[in-house]
CSV table of C-alpha atoms and ligand atoms in Angstrom, one decimal:
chain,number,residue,atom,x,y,z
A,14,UNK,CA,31.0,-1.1,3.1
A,15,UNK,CA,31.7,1.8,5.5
A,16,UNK,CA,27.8,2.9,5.6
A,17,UNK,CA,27.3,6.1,7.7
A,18,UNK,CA,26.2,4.8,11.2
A,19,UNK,CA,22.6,6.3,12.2
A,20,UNK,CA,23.7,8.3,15.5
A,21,UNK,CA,26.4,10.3,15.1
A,22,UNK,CA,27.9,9.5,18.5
A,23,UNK,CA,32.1,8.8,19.5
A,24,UNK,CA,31.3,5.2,20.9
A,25,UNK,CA,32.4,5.0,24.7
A,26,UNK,CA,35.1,2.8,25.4
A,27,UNK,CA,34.5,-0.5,24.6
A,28,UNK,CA,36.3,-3.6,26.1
A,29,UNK,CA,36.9,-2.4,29.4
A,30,UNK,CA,39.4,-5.1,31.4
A,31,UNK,CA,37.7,-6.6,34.7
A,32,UNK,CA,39.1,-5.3,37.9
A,33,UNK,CA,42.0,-7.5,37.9
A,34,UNK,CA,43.1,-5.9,34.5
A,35,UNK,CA,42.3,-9.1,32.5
A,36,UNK,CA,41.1,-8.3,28.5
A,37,UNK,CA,39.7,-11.7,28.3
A,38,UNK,CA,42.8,-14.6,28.7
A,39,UNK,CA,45.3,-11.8,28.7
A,40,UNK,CA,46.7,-8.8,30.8
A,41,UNK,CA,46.6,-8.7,34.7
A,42,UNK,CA,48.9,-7.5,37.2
A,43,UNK,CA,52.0,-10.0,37.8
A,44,UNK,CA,54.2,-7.7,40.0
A,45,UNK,CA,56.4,-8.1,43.1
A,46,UNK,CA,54.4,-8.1,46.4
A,47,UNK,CA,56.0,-5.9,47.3
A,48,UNK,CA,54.7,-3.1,44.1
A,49,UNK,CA,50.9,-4.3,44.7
A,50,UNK,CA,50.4,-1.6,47.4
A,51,UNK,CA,51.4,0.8,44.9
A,52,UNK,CA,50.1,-0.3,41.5
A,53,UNK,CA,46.8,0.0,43.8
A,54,UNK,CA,47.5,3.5,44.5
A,55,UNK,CA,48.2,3.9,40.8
A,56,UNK,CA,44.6,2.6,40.0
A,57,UNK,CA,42.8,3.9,42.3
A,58,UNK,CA,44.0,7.6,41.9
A,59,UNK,CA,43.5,6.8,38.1
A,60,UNK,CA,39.7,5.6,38.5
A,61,UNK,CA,39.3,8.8,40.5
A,62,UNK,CA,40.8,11.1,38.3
A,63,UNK,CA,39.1,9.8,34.6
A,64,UNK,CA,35.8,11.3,34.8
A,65,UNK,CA,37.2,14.7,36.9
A,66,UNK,CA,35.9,17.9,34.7
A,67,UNK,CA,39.1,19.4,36.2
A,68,UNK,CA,41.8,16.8,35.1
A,69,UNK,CA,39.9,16.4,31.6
A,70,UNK,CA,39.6,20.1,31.7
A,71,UNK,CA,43.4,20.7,31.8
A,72,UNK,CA,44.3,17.8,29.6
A,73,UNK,CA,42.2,19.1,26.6
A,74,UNK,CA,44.1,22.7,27.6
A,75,UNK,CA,47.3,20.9,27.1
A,76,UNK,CA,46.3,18.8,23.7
A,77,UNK,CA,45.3,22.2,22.4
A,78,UNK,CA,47.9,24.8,23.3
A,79,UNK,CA,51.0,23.0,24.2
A,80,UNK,CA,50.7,20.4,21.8
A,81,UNK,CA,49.2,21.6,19.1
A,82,UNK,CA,46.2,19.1,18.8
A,83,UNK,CA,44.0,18.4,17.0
A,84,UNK,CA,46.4,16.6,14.1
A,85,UNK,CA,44.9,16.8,11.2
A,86,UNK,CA,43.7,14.0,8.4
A,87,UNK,CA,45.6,14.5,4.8
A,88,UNK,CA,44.4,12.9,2.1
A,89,UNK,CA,47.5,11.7,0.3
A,90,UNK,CA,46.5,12.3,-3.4
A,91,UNK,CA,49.4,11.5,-5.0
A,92,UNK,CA,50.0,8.4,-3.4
A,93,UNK,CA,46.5,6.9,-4.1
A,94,UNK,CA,46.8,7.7,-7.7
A,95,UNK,CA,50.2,6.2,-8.0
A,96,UNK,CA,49.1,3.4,-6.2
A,97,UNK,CA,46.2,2.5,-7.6
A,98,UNK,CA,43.0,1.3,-5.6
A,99,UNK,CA,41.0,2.6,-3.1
A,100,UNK,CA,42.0,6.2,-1.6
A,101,UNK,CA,44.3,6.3,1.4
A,102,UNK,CA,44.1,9.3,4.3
A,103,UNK,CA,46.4,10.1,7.1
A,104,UNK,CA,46.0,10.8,10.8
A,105,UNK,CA,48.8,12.6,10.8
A,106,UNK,CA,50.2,12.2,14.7
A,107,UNK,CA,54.0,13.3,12.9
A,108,UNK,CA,52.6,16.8,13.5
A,109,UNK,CA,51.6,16.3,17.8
A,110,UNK,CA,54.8,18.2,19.6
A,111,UNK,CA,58.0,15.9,19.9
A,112,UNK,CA,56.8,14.1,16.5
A,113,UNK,CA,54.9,11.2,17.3
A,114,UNK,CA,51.9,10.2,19.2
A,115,UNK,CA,53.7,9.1,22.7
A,116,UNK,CA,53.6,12.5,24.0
A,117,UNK,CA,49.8,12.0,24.5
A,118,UNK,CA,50.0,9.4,26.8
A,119,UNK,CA,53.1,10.9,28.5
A,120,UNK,CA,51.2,14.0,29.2
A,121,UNK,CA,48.8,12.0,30.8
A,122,UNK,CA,50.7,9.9,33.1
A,123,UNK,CA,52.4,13.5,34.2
A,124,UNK,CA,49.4,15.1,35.1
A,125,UNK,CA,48.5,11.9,37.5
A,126,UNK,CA,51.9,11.9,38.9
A,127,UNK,CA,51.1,15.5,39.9
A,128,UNK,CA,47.9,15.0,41.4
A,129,UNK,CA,49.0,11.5,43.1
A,130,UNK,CA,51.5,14.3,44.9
A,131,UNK,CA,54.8,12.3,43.1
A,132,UNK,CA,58.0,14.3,42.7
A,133,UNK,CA,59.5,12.1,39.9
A,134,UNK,CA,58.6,10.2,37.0
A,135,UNK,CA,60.6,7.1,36.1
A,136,UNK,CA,61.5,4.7,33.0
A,137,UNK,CA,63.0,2.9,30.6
A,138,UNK,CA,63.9,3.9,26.7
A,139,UNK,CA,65.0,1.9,24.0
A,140,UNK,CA,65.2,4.2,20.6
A,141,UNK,CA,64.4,7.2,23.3
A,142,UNK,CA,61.5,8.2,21.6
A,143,UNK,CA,59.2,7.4,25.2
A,144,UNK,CA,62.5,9.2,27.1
A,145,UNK,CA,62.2,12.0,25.2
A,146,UNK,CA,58.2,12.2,25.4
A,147,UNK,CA,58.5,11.1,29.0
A,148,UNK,CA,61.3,14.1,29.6
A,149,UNK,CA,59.3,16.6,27.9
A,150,UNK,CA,55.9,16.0,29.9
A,151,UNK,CA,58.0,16.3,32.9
A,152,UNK,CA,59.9,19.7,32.1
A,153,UNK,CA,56.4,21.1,31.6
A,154,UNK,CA,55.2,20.1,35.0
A,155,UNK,CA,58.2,20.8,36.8
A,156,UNK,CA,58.6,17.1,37.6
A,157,UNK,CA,62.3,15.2,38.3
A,158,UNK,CA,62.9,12.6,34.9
A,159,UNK,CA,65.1,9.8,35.3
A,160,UNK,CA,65.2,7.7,32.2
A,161,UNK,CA,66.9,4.1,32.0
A,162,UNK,CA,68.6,3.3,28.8
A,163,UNK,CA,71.0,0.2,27.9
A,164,UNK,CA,74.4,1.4,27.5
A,165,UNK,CA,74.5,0.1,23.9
A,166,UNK,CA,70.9,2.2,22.9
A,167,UNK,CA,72.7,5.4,24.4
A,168,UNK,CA,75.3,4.5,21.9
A,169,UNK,CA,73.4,4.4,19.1
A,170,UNK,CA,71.2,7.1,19.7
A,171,UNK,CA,72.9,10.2,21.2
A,172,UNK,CA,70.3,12.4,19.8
A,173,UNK,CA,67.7,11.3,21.8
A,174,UNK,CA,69.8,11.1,24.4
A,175,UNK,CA,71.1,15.1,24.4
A,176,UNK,CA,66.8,16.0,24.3
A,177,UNK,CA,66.3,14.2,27.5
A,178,UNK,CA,69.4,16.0,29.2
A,179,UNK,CA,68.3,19.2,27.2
A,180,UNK,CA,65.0,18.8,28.8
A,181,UNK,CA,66.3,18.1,32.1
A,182,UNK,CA,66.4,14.9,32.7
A,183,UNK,CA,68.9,12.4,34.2
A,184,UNK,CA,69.7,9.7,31.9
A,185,UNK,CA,70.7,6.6,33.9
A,186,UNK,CA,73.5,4.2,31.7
A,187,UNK,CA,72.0,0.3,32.2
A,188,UNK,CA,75.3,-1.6,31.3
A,189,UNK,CA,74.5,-5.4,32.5
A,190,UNK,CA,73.4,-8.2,29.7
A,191,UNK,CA,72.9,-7.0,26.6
A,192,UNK,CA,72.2,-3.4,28.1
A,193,UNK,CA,69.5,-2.5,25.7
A,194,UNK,CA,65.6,-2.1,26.6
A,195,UNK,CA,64.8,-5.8,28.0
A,196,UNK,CA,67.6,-4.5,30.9
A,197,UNK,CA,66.5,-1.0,30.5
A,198,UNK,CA,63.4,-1.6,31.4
A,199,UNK,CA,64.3,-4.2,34.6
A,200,UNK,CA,66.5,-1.1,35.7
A,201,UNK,CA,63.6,1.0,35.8
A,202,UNK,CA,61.3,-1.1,37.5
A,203,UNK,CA,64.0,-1.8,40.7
A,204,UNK,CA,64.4,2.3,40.4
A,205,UNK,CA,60.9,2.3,41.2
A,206,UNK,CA,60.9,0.0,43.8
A,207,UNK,CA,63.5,1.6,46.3
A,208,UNK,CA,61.2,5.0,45.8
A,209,UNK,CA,57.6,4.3,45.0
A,210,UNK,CA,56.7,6.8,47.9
A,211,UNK,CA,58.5,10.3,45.4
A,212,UNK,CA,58.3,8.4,42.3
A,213,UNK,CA,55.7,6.9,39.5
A,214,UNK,CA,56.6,4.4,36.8
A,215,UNK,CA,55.5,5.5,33.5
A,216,UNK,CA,55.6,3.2,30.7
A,217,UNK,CA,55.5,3.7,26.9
A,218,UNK,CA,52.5,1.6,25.8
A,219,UNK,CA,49.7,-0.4,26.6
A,220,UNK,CA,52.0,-2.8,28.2
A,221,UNK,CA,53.2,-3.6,31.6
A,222,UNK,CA,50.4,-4.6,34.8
A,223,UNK,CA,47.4,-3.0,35.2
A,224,UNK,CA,46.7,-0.3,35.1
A,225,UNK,CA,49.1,0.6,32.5
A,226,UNK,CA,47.0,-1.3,29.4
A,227,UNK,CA,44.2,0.8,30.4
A,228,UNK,CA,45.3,4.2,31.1
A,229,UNK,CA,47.6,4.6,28.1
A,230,UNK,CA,44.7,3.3,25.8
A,231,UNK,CA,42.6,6.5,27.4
A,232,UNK,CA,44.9,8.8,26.8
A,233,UNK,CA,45.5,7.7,23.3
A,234,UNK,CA,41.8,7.4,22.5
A,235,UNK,CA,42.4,11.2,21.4
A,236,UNK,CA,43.9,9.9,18.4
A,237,UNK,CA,40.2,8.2,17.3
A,238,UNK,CA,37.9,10.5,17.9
A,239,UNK,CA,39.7,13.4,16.3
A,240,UNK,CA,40.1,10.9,12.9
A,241,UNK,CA,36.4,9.7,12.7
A,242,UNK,CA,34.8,13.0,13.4
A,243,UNK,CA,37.5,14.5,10.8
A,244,UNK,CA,37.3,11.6,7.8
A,245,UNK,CA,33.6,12.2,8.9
A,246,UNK,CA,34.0,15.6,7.9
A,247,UNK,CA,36.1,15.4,5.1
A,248,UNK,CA,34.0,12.7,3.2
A,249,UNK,CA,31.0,12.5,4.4
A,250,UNK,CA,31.3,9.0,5.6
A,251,UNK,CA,33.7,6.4,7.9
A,252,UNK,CA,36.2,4.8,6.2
A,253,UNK,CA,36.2,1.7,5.1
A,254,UNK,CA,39.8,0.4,6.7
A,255,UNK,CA,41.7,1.5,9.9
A,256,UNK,CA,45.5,1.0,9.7
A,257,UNK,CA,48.3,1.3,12.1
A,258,UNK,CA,51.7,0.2,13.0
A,259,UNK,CA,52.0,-2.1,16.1
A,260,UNK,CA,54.8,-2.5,18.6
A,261,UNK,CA,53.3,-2.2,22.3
A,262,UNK,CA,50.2,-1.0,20.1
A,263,UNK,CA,49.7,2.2,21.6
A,264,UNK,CA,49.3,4.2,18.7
A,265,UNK,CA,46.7,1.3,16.9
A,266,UNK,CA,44.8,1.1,19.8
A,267,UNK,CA,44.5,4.8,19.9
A,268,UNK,CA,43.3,4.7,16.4
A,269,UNK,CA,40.9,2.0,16.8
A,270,UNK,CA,39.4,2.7,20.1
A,271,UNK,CA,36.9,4.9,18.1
A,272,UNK,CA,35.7,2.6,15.5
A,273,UNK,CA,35.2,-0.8,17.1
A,274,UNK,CA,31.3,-0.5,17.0
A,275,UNK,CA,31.6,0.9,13.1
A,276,UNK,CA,31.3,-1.7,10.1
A,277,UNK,CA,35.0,-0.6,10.1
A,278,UNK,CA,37.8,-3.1,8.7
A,279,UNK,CA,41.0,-3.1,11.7
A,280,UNK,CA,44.6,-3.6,10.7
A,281,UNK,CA,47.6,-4.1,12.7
A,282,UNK,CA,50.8,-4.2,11.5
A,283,UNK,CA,53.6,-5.6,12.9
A,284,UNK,CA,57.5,-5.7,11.5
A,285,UNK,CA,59.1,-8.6,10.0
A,286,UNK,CA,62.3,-7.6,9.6
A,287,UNK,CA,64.5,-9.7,7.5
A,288,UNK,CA,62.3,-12.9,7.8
A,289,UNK,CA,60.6,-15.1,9.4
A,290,UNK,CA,63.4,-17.3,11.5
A,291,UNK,CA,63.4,-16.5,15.2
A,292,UNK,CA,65.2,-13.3,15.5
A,293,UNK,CA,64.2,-11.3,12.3
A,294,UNK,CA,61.7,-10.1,13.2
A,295,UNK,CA,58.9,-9.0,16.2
A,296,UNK,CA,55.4,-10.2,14.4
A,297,UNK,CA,54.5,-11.3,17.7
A,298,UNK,CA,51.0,-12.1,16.8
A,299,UNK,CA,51.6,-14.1,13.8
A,300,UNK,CA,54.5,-16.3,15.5
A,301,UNK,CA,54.1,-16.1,19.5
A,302,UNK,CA,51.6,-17.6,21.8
A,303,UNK,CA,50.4,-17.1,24.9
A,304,UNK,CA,53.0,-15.7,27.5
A,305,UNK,CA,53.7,-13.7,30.9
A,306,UNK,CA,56.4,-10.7,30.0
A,307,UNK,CA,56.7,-7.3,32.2
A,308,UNK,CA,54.0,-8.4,34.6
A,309,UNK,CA,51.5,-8.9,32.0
A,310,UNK,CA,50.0,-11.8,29.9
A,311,UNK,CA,49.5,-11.6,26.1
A,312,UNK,CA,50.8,-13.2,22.8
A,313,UNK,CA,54.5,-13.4,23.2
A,314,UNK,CA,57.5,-14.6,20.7
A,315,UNK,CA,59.5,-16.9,23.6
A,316,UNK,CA,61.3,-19.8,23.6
A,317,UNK,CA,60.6,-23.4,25.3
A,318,UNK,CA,61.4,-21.9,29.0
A,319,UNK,CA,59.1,-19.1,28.4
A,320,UNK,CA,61.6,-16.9,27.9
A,321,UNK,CA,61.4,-13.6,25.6
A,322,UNK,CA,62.6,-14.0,22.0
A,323,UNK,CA,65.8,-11.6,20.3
A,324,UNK,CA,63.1,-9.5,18.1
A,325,UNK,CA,64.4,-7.3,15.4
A,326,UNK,CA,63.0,-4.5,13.2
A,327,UNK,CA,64.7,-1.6,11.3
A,328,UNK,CA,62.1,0.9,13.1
A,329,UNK,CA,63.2,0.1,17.0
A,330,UNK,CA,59.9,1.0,18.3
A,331,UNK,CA,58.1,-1.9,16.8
A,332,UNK,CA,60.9,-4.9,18.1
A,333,UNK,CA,59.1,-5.8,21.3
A,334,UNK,CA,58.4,-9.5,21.7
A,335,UNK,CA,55.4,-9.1,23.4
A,336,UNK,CA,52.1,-6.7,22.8
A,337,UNK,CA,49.6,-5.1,24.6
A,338,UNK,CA,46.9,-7.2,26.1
A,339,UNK,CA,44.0,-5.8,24.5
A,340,UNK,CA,45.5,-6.4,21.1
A,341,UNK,CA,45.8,-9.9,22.0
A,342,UNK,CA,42.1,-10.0,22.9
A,343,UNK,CA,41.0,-8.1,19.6
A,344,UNK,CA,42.5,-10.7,17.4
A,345,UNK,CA,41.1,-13.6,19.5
A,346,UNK,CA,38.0,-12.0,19.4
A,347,UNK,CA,38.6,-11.4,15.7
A,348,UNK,CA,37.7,-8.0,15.9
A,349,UNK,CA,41.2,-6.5,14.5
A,350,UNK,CA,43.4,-8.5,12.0
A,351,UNK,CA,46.9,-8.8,12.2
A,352,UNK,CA,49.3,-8.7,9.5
A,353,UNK,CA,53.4,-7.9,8.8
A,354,UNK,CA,55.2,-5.8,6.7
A,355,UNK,CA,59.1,-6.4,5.8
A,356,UNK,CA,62.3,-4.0,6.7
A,357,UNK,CA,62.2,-4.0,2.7
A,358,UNK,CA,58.3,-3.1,2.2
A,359,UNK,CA,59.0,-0.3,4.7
A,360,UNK,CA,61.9,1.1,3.2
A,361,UNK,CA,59.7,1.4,-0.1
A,362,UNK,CA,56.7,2.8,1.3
A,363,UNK,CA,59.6,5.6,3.4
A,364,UNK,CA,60.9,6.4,0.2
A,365,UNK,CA,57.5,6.9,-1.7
A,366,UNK,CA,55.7,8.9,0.9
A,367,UNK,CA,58.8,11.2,1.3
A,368,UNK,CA,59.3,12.1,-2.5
A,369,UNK,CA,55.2,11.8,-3.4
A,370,UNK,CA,53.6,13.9,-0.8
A,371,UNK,CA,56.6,15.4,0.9
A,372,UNK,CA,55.9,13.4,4.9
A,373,UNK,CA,58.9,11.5,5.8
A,374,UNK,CA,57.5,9.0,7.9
A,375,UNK,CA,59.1,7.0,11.3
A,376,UNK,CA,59.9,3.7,9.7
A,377,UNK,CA,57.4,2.5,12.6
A,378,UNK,CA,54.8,4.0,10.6
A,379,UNK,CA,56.0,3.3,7.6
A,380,UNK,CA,55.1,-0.5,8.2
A,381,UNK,CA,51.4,1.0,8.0
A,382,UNK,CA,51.8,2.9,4.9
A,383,UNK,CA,53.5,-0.2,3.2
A,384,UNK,CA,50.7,-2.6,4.1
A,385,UNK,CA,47.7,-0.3,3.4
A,386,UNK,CA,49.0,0.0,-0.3
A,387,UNK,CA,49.0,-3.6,-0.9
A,388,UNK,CA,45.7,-3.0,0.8
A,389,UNK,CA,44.5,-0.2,-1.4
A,390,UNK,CA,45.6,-2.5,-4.6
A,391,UNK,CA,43.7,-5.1,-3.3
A,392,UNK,CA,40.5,-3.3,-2.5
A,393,UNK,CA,41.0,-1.3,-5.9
A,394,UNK,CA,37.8,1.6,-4.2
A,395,UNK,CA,36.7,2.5,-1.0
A,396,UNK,CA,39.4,4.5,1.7
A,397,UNK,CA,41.9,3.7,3.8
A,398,UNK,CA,42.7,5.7,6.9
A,399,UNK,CA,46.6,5.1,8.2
A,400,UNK,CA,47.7,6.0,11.6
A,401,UNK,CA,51.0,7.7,10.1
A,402,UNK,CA,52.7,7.9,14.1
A,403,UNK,CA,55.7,10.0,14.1
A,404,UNK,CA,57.5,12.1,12.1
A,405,UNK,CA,61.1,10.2,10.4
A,406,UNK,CA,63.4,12.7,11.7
A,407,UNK,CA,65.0,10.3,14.5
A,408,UNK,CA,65.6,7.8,11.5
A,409,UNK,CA,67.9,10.1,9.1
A,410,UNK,CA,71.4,8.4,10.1
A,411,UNK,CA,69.9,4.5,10.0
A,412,UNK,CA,67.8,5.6,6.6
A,413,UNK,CA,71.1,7.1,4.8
A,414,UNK,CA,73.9,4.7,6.1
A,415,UNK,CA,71.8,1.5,4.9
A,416,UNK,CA,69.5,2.9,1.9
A,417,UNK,CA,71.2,5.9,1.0
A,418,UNK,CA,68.5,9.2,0.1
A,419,UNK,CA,67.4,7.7,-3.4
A,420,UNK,CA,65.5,5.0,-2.8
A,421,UNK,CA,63.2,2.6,-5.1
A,422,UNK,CA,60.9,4.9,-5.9
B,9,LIG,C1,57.2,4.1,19.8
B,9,LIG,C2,56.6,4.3,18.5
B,9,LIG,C3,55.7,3.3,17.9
B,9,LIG,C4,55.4,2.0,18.6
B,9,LIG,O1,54.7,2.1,19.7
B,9,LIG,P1,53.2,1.7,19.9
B,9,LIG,O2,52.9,1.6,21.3
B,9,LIG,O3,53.0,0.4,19.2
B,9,LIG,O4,52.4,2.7,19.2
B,9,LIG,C5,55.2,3.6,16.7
B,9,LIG,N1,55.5,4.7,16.0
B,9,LIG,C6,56.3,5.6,16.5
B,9,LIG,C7,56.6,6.8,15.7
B,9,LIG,C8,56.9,5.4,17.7
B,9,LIG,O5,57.7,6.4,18.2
């Protein structure tokens, strides 16, 4: 399938939103009048500073030395030949500093903040993974942090929550409604509001108004162009299917950016939980339509008022009931399918990737793993590349209180 392509050039970006942020139907900027005057400043410093040798310049500085790009591409042996089928490779973003791939976007939205002259950077968590990212990027600029979290996520996840104050960062307790990331995330924006002239809003995806979709997608695009030039020169070819794990979609889109133009096979994954009632899950294109959440339009799981769906998912950065606009356009346009993997197929694909090639996977990514082996079966030749996204680290206590360490293996 995968033939080489004749010019051995990284594609430039492809779908590039209109000036009001629209990807096709979906995206936009849905905000406050009050926040137009300085999501403009936002996208205007942004347009100024993409193409500047000396931003780039310092960026690729960062990637390199402080964290430790570029990942490399495993080929996971092993788990191929227990598998059966066609070959499957790793981009292994568990190895970028702070374990995951959110730190490359968060080092981006830093280095902005700098140069837009900001003093603070501001925003929500749910698991903490982004607060932690988020609190890191900041430490190494000498920037002020102030994270939102739901009262119950600080609860549940006091690790994350002694990195951010380790790293200096304020966390802020969010303690009305269900005070997890929907609040969080409300918090954050009014935060915002009462001090847009110090502070920036940085979100944790391709989500929220423009020009949030846009910028995060950039700075992720690293992700791409290191795998395709490195399966490139591992095999001498492209491979034949790109995987990765969808929540926002930050990490797929990453992934993806770089083969759109290639006769390349695209595969989301999304969770889906316990099932497929309302509630079990957060396979938000298979089950939502059309919707406006966080300022932006895209597919969204909601009920008959419009209103944001419970999600649920064992890996908490996949259970957002909306996705990132340019997703939605992708599968509209049919370009990228969109699939789900069960809280069960992800435990089995954690346990197998741990004990066969020694990676214990985020259970976000592990959603990728378990659908690219009923891929691989399925495909019995050819390759699979997986966006394997973080490292499992931050999962220990849920993995051993509700599966134990053995596993099905
Ligand atoms: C946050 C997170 C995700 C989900 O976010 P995307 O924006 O969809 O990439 C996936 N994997 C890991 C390890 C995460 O921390």
């Amino acid at each position: 399938m995968a033939e080489q392509t004749d010019t051995w050039q990284l594609p430039q970006r492809q779908t590039v939103p209109d000036e009001s942020g629209f990807f096709g139907a979906f995206g936009g900027q849905f905000l406050p009048p009050q926040l137009e005057g300085p999501f403009a400043e936002i996208t205007k410093a942004y347009h100024e500073i993409e193409n500047d040798a000396s931003f780039i310049a310092e960026l690729r500085y960062l990637r390199k030395h402080f964290q430790g790009r570029p990942t490399p591409v495993y080929h996971a042996r092993t788990l191929s030949l227990l598998n059966g089928g066609a070959q499957i490779y790793l981009k292994r973003e568990d190895l970028n500093h702070t374990g995951a791939h959110k730190l490359n976007h968060c080092m981006g939205e830093a280095l902005l903040a700098k140069y837009m002259g900001k003093k603070k950077v501001i925003a929500e968590t749910g698991a903490g993974q982004h607060g932690v990212a988020l609190a890191t990027a900041a430490a190494h600029f000498g920037l002020e942090c102030e994270i939102h979290m739901g009262a119950v996520d600080i609860e549940k996840q006091a690790p994350n929550v002694s990195r951010m104050q380790l790293l200096g960062a304020t966390v802020v307790p969010v303690t009305r409604g269900l005070q997890t990331l929907k609040e969080a995330v409300d918090s954050a924006f009014e935060a915002y509001m009462a001090d847009y002239e110090n502070s920036i809003y940085c979100i944790g995806s391709v989500v929220g108004p423009h020009p949030f979709p846009l910028m995060v997608r950039d700075f992720q695009r690293v992700v791409g162009i290191e795998a395709r030039e490195q399966f490139h020169e591992m095999t001498g070819n492209l491979p034949d299917v790109v995987e990765a794990c969808v929540g926002g979609g930050s990490n797929a889109i990453g992934i993806f950016s770089a083969f759109l133009n290639d006769p390349v096979e695209l595969i989301g994954v999304e969770p889906l939980g316990r099932g497929t009632a309302v509630g079990d899950h957060a396979a938000t294109m298979t089950y939502g339509h059309e919707g406006i959440i966080h300022g932006f339009k895209c597919y969204l799981l909601q009920d008959e008022a419009g209103e944001p769906s419970p999600v649920y998912s064992c890996a908490s950065g996949l259970d957002y009931p909306g996705v990132g606009p340019e997703h939605s356009y992708l599968k509209d346009a049919g370009r990228v399918q969109y699939v789900a993997a069960s809280d069960d197929e992800c435990r089995d694909a954690f346990f197998l990737l741990s004990r066969k090639e020694g990676i214990i996977p985020a259970l976000e990514s592990a959603h990728a793993v378990a659908h690219a082996l009923v891929k691989a079966r399925e495909m019995k030749t050819g390759t699979i590349l997986v966006n394997l996204s973080g490292r499992g680290d931050k999962d220990m206590d849920y993995v051993i209180k509700n599966w134990g360490t053995g596993g099905p293996v």
